[in-house]
PDB file of C-alpha atoms in Angstrom:
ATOM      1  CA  UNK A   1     -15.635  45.642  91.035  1.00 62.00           C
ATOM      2  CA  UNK A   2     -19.124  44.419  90.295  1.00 81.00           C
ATOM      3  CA  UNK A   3     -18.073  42.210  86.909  1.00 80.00           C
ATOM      4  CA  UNK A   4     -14.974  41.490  88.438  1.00 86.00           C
ATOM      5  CA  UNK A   5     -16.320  37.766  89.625  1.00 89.00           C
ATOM      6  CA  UNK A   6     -16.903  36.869  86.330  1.00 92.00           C
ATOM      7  CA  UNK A   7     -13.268  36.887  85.143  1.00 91.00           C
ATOM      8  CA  UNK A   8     -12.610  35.118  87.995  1.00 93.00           C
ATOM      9  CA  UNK A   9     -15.623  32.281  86.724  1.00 94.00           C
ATOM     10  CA  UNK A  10     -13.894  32.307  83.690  1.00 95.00           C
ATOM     11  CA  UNK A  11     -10.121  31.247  84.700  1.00 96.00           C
ATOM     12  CA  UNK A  12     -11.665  29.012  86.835  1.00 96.00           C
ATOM     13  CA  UNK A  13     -13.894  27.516  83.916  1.00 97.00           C
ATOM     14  CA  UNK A  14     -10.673  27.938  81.683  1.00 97.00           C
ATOM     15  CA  UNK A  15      -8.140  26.106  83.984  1.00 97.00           C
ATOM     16  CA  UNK A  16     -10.609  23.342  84.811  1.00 97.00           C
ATOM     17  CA  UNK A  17     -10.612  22.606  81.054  1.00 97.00           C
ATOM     18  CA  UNK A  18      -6.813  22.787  80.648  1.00 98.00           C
ATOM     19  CA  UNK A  19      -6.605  20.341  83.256  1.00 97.00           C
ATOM     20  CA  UNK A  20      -9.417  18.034  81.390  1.00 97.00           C
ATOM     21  CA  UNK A  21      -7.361  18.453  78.046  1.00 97.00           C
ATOM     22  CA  UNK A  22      -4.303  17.900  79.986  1.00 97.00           C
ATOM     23  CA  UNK A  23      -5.627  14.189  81.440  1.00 97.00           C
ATOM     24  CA  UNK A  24      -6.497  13.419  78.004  1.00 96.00           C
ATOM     25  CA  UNK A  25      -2.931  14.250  76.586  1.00 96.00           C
ATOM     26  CA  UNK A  26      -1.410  11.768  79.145  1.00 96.00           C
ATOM     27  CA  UNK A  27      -3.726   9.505  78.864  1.00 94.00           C
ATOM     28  CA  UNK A  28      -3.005   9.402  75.444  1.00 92.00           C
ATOM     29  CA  UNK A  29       0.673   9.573  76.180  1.00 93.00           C
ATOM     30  CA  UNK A  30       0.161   5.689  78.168  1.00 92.00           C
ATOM     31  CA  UNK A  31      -1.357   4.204  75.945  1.00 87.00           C
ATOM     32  CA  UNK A  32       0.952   4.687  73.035  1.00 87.00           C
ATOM     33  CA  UNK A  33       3.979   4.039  75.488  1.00 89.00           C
ATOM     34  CA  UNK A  34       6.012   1.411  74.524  1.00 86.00           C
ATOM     35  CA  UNK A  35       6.390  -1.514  77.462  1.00 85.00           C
ATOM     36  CA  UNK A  36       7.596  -4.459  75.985  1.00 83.00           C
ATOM     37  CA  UNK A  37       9.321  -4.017  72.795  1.00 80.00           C
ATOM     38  CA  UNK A  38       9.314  -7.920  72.110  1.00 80.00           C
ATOM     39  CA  UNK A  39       6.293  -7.655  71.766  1.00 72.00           C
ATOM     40  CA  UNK A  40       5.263  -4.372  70.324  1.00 73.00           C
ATOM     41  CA  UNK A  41       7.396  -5.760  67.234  1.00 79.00           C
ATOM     42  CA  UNK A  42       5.613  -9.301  66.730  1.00 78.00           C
ATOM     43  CA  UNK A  43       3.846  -9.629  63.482  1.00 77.00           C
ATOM     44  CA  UNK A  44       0.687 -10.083  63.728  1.00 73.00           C
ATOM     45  CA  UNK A  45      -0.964 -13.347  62.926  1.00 77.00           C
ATOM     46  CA  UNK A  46      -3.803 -11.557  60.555  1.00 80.00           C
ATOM     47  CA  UNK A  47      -3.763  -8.134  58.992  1.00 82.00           C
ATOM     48  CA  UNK A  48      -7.784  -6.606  59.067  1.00 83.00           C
ATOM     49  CA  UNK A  49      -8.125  -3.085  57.224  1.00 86.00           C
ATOM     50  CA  UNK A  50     -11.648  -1.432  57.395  1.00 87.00           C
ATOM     51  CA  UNK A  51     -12.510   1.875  54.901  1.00 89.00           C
ATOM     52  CA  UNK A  52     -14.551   4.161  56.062  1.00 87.00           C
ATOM     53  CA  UNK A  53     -17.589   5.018  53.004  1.00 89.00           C
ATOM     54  CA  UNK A  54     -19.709   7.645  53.208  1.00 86.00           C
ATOM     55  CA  UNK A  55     -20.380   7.543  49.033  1.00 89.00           C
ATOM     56  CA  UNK A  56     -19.053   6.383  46.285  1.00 91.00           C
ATOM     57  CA  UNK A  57     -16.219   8.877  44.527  1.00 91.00           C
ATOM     58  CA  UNK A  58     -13.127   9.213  43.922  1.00 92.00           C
ATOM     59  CA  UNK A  59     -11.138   9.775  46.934  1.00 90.00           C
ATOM     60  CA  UNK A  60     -13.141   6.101  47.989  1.00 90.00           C
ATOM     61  CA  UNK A  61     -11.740   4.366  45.482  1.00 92.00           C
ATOM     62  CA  UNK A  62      -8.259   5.909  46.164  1.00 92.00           C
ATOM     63  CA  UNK A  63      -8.842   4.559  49.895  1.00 91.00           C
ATOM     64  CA  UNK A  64      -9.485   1.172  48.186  1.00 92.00           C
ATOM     65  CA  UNK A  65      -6.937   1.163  46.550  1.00 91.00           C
ATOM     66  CA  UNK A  66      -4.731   2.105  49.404  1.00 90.00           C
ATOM     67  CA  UNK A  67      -6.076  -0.439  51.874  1.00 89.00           C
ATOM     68  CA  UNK A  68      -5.445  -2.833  49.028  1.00 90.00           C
ATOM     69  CA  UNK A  69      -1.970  -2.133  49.082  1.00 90.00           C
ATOM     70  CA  UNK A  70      -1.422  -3.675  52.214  1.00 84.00           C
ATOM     71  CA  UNK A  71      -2.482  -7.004  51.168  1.00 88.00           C
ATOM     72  CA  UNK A  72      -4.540  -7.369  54.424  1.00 87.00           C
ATOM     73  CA  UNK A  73      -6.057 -10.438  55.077  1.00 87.00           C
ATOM     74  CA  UNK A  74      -8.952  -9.106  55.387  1.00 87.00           C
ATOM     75  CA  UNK A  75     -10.606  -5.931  54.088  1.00 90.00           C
ATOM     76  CA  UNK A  76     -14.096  -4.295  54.270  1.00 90.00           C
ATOM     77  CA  UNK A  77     -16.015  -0.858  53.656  1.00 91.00           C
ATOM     78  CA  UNK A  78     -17.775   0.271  56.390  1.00 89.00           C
ATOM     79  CA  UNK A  79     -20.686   2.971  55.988  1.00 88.00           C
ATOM     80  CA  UNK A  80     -22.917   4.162  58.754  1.00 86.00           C
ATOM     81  CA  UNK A  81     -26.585   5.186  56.953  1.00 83.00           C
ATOM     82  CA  UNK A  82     -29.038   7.172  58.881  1.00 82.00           C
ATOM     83  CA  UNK A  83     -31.387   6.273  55.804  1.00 84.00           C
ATOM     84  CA  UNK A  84     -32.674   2.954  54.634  1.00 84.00           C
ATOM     85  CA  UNK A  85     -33.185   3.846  51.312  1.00 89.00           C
ATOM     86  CA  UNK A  86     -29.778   5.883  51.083  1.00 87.00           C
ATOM     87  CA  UNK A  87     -27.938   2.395  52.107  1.00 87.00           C
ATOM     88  CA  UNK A  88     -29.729   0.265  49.812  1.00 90.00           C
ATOM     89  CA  UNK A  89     -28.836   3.076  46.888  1.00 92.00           C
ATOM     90  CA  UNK A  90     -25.272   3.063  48.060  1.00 92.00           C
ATOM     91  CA  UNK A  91     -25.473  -0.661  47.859  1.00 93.00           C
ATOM     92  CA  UNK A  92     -26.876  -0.780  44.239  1.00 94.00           C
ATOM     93  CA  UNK A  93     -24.137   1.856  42.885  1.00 94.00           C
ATOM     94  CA  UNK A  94     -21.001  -0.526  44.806  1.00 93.00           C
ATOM     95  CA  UNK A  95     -23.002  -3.809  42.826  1.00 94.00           C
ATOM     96  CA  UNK A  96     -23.095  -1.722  39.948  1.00 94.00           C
ATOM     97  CA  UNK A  97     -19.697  -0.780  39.734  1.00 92.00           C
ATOM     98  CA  UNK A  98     -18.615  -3.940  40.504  1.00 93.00           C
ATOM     99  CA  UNK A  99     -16.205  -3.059  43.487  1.00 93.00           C
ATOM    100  CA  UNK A 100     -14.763  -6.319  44.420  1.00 91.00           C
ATOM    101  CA  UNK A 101     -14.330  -5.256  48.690  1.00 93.00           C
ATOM    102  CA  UNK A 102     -16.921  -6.286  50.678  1.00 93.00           C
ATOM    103  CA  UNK A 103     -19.306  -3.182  52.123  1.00 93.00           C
ATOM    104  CA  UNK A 104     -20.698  -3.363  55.383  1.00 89.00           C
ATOM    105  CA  UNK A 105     -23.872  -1.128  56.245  1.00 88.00           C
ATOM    106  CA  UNK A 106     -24.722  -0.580  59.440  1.00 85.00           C
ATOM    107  CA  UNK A 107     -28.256   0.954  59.306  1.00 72.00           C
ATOM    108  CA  UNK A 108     -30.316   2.466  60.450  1.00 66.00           C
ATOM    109  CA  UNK A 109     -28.732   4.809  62.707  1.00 66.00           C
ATOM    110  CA  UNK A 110     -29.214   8.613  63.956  1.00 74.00           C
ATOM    111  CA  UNK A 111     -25.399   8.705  64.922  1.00 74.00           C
ATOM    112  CA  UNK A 112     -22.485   7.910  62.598  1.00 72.00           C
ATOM    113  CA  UNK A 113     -19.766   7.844  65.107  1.00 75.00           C
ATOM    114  CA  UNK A 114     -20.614   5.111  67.666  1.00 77.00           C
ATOM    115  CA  UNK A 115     -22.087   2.482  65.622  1.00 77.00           C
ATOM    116  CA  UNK A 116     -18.760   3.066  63.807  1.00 76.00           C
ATOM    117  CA  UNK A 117     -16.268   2.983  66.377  1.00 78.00           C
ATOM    118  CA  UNK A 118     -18.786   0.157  68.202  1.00 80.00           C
ATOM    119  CA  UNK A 119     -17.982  -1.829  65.107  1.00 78.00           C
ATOM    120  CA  UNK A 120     -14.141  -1.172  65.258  1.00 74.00           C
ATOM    121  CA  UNK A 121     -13.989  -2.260  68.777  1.00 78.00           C
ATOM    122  CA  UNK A 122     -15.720  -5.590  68.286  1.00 79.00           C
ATOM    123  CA  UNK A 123     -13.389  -6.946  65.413  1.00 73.00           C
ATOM    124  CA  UNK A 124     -10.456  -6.190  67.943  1.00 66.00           C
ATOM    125  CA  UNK A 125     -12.145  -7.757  70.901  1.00 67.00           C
ATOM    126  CA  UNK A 126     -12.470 -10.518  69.012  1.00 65.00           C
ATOM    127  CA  UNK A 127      -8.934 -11.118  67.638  1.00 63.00           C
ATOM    128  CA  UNK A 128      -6.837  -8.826  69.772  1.00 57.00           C
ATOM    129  CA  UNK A 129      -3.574 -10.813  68.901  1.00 57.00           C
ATOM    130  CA  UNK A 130      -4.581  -9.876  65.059  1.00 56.00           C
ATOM    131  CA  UNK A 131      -3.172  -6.566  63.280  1.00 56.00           C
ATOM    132  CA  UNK A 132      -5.840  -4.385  62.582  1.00 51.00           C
ATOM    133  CA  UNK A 133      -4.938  -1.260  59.876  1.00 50.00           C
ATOM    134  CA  UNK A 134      -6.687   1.882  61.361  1.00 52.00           C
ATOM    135  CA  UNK A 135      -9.275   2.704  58.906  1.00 53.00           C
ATOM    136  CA  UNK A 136      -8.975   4.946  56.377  1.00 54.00           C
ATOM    137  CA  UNK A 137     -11.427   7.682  56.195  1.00 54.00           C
ATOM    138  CA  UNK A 138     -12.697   8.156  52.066  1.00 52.00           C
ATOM    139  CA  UNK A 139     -13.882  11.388  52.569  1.00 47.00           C
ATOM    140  CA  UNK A 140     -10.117  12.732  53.933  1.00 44.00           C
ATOM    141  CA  UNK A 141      -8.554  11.590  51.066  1.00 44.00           C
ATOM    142  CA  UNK A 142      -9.338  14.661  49.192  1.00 45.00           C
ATOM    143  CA  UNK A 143      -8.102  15.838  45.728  1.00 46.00           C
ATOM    144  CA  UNK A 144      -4.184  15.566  45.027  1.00 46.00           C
ATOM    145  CA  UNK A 145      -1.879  18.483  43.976  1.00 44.00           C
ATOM    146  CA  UNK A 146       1.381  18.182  42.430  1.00 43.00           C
ATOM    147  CA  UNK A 147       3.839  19.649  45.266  1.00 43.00           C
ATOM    148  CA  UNK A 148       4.712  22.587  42.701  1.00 47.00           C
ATOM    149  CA  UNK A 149       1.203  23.268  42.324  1.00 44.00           C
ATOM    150  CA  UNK A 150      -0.327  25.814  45.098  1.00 47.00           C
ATOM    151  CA  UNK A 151      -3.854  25.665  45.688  1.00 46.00           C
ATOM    152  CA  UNK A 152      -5.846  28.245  45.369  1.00 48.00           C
ATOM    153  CA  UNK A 153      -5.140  32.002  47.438  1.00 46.00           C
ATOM    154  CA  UNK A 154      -1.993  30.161  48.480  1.00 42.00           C
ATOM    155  CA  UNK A 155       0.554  32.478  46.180  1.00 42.00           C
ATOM    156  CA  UNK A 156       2.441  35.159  48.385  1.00 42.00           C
ATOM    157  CA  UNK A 157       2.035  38.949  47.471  1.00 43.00           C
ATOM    158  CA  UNK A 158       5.453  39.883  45.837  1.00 43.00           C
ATOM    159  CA  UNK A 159       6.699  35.912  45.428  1.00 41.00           C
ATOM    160  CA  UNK A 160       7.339  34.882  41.727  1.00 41.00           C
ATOM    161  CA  UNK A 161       4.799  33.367  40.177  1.00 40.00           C
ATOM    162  CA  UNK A 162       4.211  31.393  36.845  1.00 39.00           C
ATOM    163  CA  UNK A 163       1.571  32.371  34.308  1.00 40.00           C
ATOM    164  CA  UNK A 164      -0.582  29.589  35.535  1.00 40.00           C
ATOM    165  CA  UNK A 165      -0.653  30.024  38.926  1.00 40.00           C
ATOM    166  CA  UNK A 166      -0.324  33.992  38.661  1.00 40.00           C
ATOM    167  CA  UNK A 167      -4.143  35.774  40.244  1.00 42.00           C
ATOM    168  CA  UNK A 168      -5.493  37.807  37.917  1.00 46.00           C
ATOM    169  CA  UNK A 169      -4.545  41.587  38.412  1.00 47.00           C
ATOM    170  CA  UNK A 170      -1.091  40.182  39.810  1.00 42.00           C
ATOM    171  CA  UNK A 171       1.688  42.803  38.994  1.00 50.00           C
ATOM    172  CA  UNK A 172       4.549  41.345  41.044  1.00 48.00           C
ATOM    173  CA  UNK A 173       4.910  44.527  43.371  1.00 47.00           C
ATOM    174  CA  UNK A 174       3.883  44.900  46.789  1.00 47.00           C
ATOM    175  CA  UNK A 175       2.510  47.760  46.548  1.00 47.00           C
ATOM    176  CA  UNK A 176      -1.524  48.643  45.753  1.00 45.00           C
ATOM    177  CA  UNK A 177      -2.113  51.045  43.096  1.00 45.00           C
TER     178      UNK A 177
END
């Protein structure tokens, strides 16, 4: 009986967070209601995409490429550098490589997120009748595998398998010797 207020703490401390999670969810739920279709289905006048750099690879220049496909009317990498010298070496390496998008630095910051999401906000406060693409994150974009292909510890015990994707030591039985 002596312990027994703390599971009483903690379904307090657990439905108090449901509830929080729960205001968030309908929250949520408003704001992507739709009011007015009229005008939900308006084109907008501009088209703004922003990609979200953290370095220069691969799965960037995929992004690009993406956000290119859109034919926005306007389109800019955005990177959020803690370090001075970081951002003017990310800098060099987009000159170098002669990306033809525009890269925006914000610098220097302790925080990635706000300064990010800061910058976001501004460019729709200041055409909110504009489209604006959500940005594409680089660093999500990660490597592509043909739909046959499983990755990695994905191949069921007992499920046929080809040579290639077949672990080594794989007999085909279920059973362990």
């Amino acid at each position: 009986m002596q312990g027994a207020w703390l599971a009483v703490l903690a379904a307090v401390v657990l439905w108090v967070m449901m509830r929080g999670i729960r205001r968030h969810y309908d929250a949520t739920a408003a704001e992507l209601a739709v009011t007015e279709t009229r005008s939900e289905l308006t084109l907008p006048s501009r088209v703004f995409a922003i990609v979200l750099v953290s370095t220069i690879h691969k799965p960037t220049l995929r992004a690009l490429s993406y956000a290119r496909a859109f034919r926005p009317d306007h389109l800019e990498a955005l990177t959020v550098s803690v370090d001075r010298d970081e951002a003017a070496a990310l800098r060099g390496r987009w000159e170098d490589y002669g990306i033809e998008v525009p890269l925006k630095i914000l610098a220097p910051y302790r925080e990635v997120t706000r300064p990010a999401v800061d910058d976001l906000r501004s460019v729709h406060r200041d055409s909110p009748r504009d489209g604006h693409e959500r940005p594409v994150a680089a660093d999500v974009l990660g490597p592509r595998r043909p739909p046959c292909s499983p990755g990695p510890g994905s191949v069921r015990r007992g499920a046929p398998s080809s040579p290639a994707v077949r672990p080594e030591g794989y007999t085909g039985s279920r059973r362990r010797p």
